[in-house]
Coordinates of C-alpha atoms in Angstrom, one line a residue:
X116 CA -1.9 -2.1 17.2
X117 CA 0.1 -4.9 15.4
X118 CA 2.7 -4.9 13.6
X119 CA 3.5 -5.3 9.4
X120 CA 6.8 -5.7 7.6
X121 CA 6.5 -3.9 4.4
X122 CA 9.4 -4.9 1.8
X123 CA 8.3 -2.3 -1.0
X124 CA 9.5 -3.4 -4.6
X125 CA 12.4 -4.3 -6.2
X126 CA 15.4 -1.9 -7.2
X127 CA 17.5 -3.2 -9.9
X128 CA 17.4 -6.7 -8.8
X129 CA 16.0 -9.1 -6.1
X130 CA 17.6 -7.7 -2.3
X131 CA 18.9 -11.1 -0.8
X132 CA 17.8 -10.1 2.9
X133 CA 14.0 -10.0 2.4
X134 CA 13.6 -13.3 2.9
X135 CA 15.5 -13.5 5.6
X136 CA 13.8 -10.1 7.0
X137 CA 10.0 -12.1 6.6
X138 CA 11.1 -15.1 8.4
X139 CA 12.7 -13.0 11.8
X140 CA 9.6 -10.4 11.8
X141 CA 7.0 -13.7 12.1
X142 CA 9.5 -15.2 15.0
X143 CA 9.2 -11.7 16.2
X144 CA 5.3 -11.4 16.3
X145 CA 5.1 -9.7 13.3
X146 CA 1.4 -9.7 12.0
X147 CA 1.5 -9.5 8.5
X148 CA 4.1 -8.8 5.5
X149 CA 3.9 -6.7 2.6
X150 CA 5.1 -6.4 -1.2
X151 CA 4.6 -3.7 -4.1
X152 CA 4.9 -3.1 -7.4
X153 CA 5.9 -0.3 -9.6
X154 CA 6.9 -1.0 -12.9
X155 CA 9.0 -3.7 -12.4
X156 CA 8.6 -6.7 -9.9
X157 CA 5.2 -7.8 -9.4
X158 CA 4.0 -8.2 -6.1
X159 CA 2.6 -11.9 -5.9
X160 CA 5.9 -13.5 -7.3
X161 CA 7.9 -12.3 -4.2
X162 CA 4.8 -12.9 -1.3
X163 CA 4.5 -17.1 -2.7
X164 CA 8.4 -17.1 -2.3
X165 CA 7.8 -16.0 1.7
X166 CA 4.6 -18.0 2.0
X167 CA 6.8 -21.0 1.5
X168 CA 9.4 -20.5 4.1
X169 CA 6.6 -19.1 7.2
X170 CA 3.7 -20.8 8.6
X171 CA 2.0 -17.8 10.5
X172 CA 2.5 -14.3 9.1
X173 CA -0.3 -13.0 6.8
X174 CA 1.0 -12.2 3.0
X175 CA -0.3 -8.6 1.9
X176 CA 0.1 -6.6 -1.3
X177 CA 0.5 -2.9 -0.6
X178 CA -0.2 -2.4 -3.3
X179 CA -1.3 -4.5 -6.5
X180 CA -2.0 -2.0 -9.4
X181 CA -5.1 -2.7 -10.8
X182 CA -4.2 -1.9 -14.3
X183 CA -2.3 -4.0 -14.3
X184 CA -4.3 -7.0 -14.4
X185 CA -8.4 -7.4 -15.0
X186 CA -10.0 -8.0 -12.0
X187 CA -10.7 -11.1 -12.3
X188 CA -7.2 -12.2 -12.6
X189 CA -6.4 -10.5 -9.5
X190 CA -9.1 -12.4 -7.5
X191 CA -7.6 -15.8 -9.6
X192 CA -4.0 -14.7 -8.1
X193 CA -5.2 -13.9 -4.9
X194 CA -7.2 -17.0 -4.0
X195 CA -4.4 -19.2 -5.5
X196 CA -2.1 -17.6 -2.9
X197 CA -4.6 -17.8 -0.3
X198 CA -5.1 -21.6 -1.0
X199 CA -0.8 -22.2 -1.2
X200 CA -0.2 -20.3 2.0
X201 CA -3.2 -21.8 4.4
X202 CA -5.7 -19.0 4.4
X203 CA -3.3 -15.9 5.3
X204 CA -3.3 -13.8 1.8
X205 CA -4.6 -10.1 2.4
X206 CA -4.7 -8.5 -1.2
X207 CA -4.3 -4.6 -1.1
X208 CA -4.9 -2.9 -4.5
X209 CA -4.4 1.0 -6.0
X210 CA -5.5 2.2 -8.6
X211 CA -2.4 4.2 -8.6
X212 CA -1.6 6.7 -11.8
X213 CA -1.9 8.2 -15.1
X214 CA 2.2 8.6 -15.7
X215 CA 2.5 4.6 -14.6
X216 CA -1.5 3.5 -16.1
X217 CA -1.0 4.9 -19.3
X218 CA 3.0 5.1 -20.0
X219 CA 3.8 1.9 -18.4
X220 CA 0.1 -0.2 -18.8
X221 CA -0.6 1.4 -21.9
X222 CA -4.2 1.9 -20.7
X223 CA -6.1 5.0 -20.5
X224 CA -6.5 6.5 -16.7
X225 CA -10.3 6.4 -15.6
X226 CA -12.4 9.2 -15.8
X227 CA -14.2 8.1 -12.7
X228 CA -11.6 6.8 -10.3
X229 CA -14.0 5.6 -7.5
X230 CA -16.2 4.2 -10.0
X231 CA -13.5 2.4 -11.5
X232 CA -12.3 1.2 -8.2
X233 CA -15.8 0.4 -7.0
X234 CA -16.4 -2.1 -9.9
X235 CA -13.1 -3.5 -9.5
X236 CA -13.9 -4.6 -6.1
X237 CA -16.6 -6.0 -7.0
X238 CA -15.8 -8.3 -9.4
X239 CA -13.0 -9.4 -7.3
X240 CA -15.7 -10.0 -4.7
X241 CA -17.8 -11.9 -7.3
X242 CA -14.8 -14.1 -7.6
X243 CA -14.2 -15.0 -4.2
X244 CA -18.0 -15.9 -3.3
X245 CA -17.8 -17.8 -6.2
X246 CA -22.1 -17.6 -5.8
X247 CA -23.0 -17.3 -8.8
X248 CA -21.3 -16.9 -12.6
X249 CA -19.2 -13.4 -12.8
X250 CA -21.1 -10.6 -14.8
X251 CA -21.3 -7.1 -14.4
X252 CA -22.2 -4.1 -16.8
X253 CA -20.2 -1.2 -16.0
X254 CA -18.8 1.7 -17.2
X255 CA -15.1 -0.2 -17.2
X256 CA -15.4 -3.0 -16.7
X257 CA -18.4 -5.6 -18.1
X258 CA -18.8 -8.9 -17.7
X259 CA -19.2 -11.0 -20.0
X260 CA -17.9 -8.4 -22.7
X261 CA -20.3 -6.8 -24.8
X262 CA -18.1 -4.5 -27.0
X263 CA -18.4 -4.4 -30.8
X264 CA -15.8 -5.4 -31.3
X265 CA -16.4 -9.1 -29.8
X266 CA -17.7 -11.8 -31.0
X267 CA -20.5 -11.9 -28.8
X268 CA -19.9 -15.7 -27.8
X269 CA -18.8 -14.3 -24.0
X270 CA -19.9 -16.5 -21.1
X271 CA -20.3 -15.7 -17.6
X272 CA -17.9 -18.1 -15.2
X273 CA -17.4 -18.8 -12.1
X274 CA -14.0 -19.8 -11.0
X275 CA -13.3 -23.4 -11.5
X276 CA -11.0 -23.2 -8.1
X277 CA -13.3 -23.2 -5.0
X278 CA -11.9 -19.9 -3.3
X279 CA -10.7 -20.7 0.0
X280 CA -11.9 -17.8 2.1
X281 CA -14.9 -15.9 0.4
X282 CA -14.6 -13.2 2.7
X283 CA -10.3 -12.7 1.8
X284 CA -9.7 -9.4 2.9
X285 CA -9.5 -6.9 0.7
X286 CA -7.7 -3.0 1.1
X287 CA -7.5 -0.2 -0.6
X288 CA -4.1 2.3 -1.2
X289 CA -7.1 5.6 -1.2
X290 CA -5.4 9.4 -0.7
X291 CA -8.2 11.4 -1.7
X292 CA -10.9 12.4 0.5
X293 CA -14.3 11.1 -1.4
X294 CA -11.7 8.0 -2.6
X295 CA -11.1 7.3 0.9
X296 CA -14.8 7.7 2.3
X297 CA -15.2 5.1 -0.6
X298 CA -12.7 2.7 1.2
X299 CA -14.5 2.5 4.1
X300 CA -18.1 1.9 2.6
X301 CA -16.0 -1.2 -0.3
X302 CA -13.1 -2.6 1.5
X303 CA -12.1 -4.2 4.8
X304 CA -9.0 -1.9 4.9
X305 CA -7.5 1.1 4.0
X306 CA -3.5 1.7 2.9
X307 CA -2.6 5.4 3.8
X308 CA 0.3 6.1 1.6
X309 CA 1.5 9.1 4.4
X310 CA 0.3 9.0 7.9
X311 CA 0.9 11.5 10.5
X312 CA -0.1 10.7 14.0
X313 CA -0.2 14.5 14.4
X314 CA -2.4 15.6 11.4
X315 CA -5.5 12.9 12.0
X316 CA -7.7 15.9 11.3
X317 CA -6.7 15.7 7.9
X318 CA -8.7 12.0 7.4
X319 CA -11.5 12.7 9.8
X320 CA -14.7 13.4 7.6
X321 CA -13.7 10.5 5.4
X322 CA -13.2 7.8 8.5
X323 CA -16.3 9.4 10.2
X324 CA -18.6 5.9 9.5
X325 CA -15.8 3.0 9.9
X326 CA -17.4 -0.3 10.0
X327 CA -16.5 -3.0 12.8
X328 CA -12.9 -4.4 12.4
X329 CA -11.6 -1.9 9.5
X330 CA -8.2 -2.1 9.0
X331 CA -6.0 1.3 8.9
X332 CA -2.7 0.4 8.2
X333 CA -0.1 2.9 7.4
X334 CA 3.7 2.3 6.1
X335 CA 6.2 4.0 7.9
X336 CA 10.3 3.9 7.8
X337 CA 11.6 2.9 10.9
X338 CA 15.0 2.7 11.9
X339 CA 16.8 2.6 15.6
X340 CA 19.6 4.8 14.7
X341 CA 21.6 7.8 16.7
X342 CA 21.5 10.2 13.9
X343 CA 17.9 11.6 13.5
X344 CA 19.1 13.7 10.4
X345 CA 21.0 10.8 8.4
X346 CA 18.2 8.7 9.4
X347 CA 15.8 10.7 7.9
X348 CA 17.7 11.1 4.7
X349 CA 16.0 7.3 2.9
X350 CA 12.6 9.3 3.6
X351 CA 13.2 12.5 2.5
X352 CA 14.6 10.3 -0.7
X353 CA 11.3 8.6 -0.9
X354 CA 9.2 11.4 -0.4
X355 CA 11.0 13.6 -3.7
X356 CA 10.7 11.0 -6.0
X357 CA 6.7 10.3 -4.8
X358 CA 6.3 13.6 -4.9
X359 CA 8.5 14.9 -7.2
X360 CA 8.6 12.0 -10.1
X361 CA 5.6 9.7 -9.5
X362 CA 3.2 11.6 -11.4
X363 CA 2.9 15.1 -13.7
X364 CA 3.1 18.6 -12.3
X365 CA -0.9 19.1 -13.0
X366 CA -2.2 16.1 -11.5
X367 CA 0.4 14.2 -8.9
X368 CA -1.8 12.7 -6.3
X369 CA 1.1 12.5 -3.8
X370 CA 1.8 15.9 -3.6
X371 CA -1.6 17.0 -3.5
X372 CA -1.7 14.5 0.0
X373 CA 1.6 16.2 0.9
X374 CA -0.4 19.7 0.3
X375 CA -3.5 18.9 2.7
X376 CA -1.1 17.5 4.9
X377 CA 0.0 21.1 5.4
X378 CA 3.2 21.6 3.2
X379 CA 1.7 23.1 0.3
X380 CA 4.6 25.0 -0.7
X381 CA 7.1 22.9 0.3
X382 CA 5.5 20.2 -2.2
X383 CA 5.2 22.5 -5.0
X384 CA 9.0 22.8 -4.9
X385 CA 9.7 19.5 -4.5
X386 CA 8.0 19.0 -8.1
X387 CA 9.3 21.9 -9.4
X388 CA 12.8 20.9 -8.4
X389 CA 12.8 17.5 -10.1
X390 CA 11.1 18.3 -13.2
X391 CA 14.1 20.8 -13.6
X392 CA 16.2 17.9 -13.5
X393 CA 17.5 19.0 -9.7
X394 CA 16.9 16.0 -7.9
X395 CA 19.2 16.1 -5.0
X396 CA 18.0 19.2 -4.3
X397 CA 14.4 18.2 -4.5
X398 CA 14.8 15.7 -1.9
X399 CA 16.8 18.1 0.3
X400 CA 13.9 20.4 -0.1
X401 CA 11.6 18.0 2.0
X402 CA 11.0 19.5 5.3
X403 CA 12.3 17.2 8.3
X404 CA 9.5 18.0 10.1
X405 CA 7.5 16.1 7.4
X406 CA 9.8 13.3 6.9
X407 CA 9.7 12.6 10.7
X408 CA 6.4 13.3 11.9
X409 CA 5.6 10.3 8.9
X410 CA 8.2 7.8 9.9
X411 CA 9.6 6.4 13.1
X412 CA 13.5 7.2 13.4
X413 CA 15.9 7.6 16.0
X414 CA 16.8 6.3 19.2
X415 CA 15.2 3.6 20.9
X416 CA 13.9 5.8 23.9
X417 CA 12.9 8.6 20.9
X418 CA 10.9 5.9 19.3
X419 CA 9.4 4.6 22.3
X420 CA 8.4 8.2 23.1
X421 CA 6.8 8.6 19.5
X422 CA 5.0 5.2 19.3
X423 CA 2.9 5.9 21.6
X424 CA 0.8 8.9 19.2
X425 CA 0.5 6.0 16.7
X426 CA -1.1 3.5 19.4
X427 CA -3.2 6.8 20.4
X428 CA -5.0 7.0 17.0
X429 CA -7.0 4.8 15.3
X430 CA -4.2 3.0 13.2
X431 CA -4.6 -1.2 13.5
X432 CA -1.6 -2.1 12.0
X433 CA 1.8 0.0 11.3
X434 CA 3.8 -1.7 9.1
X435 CA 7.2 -0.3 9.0
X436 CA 10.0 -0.6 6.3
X437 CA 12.9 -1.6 8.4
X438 CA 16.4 -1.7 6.8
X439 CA 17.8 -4.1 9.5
X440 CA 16.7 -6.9 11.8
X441 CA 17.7 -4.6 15.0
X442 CA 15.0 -2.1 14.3
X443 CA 12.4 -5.1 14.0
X444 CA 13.6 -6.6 16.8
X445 CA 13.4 -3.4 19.0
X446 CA 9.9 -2.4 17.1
X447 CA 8.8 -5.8 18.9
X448 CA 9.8 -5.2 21.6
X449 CA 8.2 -1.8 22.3
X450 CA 4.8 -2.8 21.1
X451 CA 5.2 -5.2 23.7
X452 CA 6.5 -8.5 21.7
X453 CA 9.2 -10.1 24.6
X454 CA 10.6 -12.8 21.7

């Protein structure tokens, strides 16, 4: 199993120690590392700024919303950044959801999420085979356009940049079960926004056909700490705003995960809480048992003990959201890293 540092987005402003986070987690061993994006940094900005001060450590976005950019301007960032950092780009995408797609991108939300997705990815791949000119007729996206309201002067491209790697890796942030099943048949990788080592039932049917070097590669909090409970407390503060603000109490595809995961009622709660305006409360209403069977918190010997059920599974690479350059150092160290 190797090992990702996953930086998340931006709060208010640029956090000074990411940088300085990147460049200790590839002298560590570190595999890859990560950026997001909400609705406020982008994700490519940040990973150019880290591909300039490594050499070795993959660059992945976890994730790059695909709203917010056509596809083919995702494969144009993505094989610019490829080309810039040597061949180590890894570009993970989500299609993420109608609160941020339609109140932030001022687009409508797809109909047909997997289809969308599917001819997403596929123009993106288009791009980077760079085979033959671009086109596609879809039910989102066509290429060249064909609308009525164009001109009709549209001409198929291909990209004038000769992509660097044609087979770039591509991976997918997927929580339902058909979206997911999707992942595996489209992409070289799958994002699981929540992973349990002890609910892998809960993903079986839809990993049942994984192809030959598929990437599963959760994010988890992990922090070497003597205080389980105040370590868990950054979680649980994740987990009610995912659950509780990312999305609309009818459709919030976080807490529907957080209700196949087995917390059902708990999640409910959690939404009901914070669309009441009770937001402390809705994050103190996360279980602990959730918040710590998804992260990796404690100390060192607890996290030893509890690495091992993520090496047992069929996770490839954990990459952990680490507030402080001891956790990555003793992460390294216990996945068998002597730095």
């Amino acid at each position: 199993m190797r090992l990702g540092l996953a930086l998340g987005y931006w709060g208010r402003g640029p956090d000074p120690a990411q940088t300085g986070l990147a460049v200790e987690a590839e002298r560590l061993g570190y595999d890859s590392v990560w950026t997001a994006e909400a609705w406020g940094s982008d994700a490519f900005t940040p990973l150019a700024w880290i591909a300039a001060r490594t050499k070795r450590i993959r660059l992945g976005t976890a994730v790059a919303q695909m709203a917010a950019r056509t596809p083919t301007a995702t494969a144009m960032h993505a094989l610019t950044l490829d080309h810039l950092s040597g061949g180590r780009m890894l570009l993970g995408l989500g299609l993420s959801g109608p609160q941020v797609v339609e109140g932030w991108y001022g687009r409508p939300f797809p109909r047909s999420p997997l289809t969308a997705t599917r001819e997403y990815v596929d123009i993106v791949r288009q791009v980077l085979r760079r085979e033959a000119p671009v086109e596609l007729t879809g039910r989102f996206h066509t290429l060249p356009y064909t609308g009525e309201d164009g001109t009709g002067l549209g001409k198929a491209l291909k990209p004038i940049t000769h992509p660097l790697r044609a087979g770039l890796p591509v991976l997918l942030g997927a929580e339902g079960p058909k979206n997911i099943a999707q992942t595996t048949r489209i992409a070289d990788g799958w994002l699981p926004l929540y992973w349990s080592p002890l609910r892998t039932g809960v993903y079986e049917a839809s990993l049942a056909d994984l192809p030959a070097g598929f990437m599963i590669a959760p994010m988890a909090r992990a922090q070497v700490c003597d205080d389980v409970a105040e370590g868990l407390l950054p979680v649980k503060a994740m987990l009610g705003f995912y659950i509780g603000g990312m999305g609309h109490a009818a459709r919030n595809f976080h807490a529907d995960l957080m209700a196949r995961m087995g917390y059902e009622p708990e999640a409910r709660r959690i939404q009901r809480l914070f669309a009441e305006g009770r937001r402390e409360e809705a994050v103190l209403a996360v279980p602990d048992a959730f918040a710590d069977e998804i992260s990796l918190v404690g100390p060192r010997e607890r996290i030893a003990e509890r690495l091992e059920s993520w090496r047992a599974g069929p996770v490839t690479d954990l990459l952990v959201t680490a507030p402080d350059l001891r956790t990555l150092r003793v992460l390294a160290e216990l996945n068998g890293r002597r730095p």
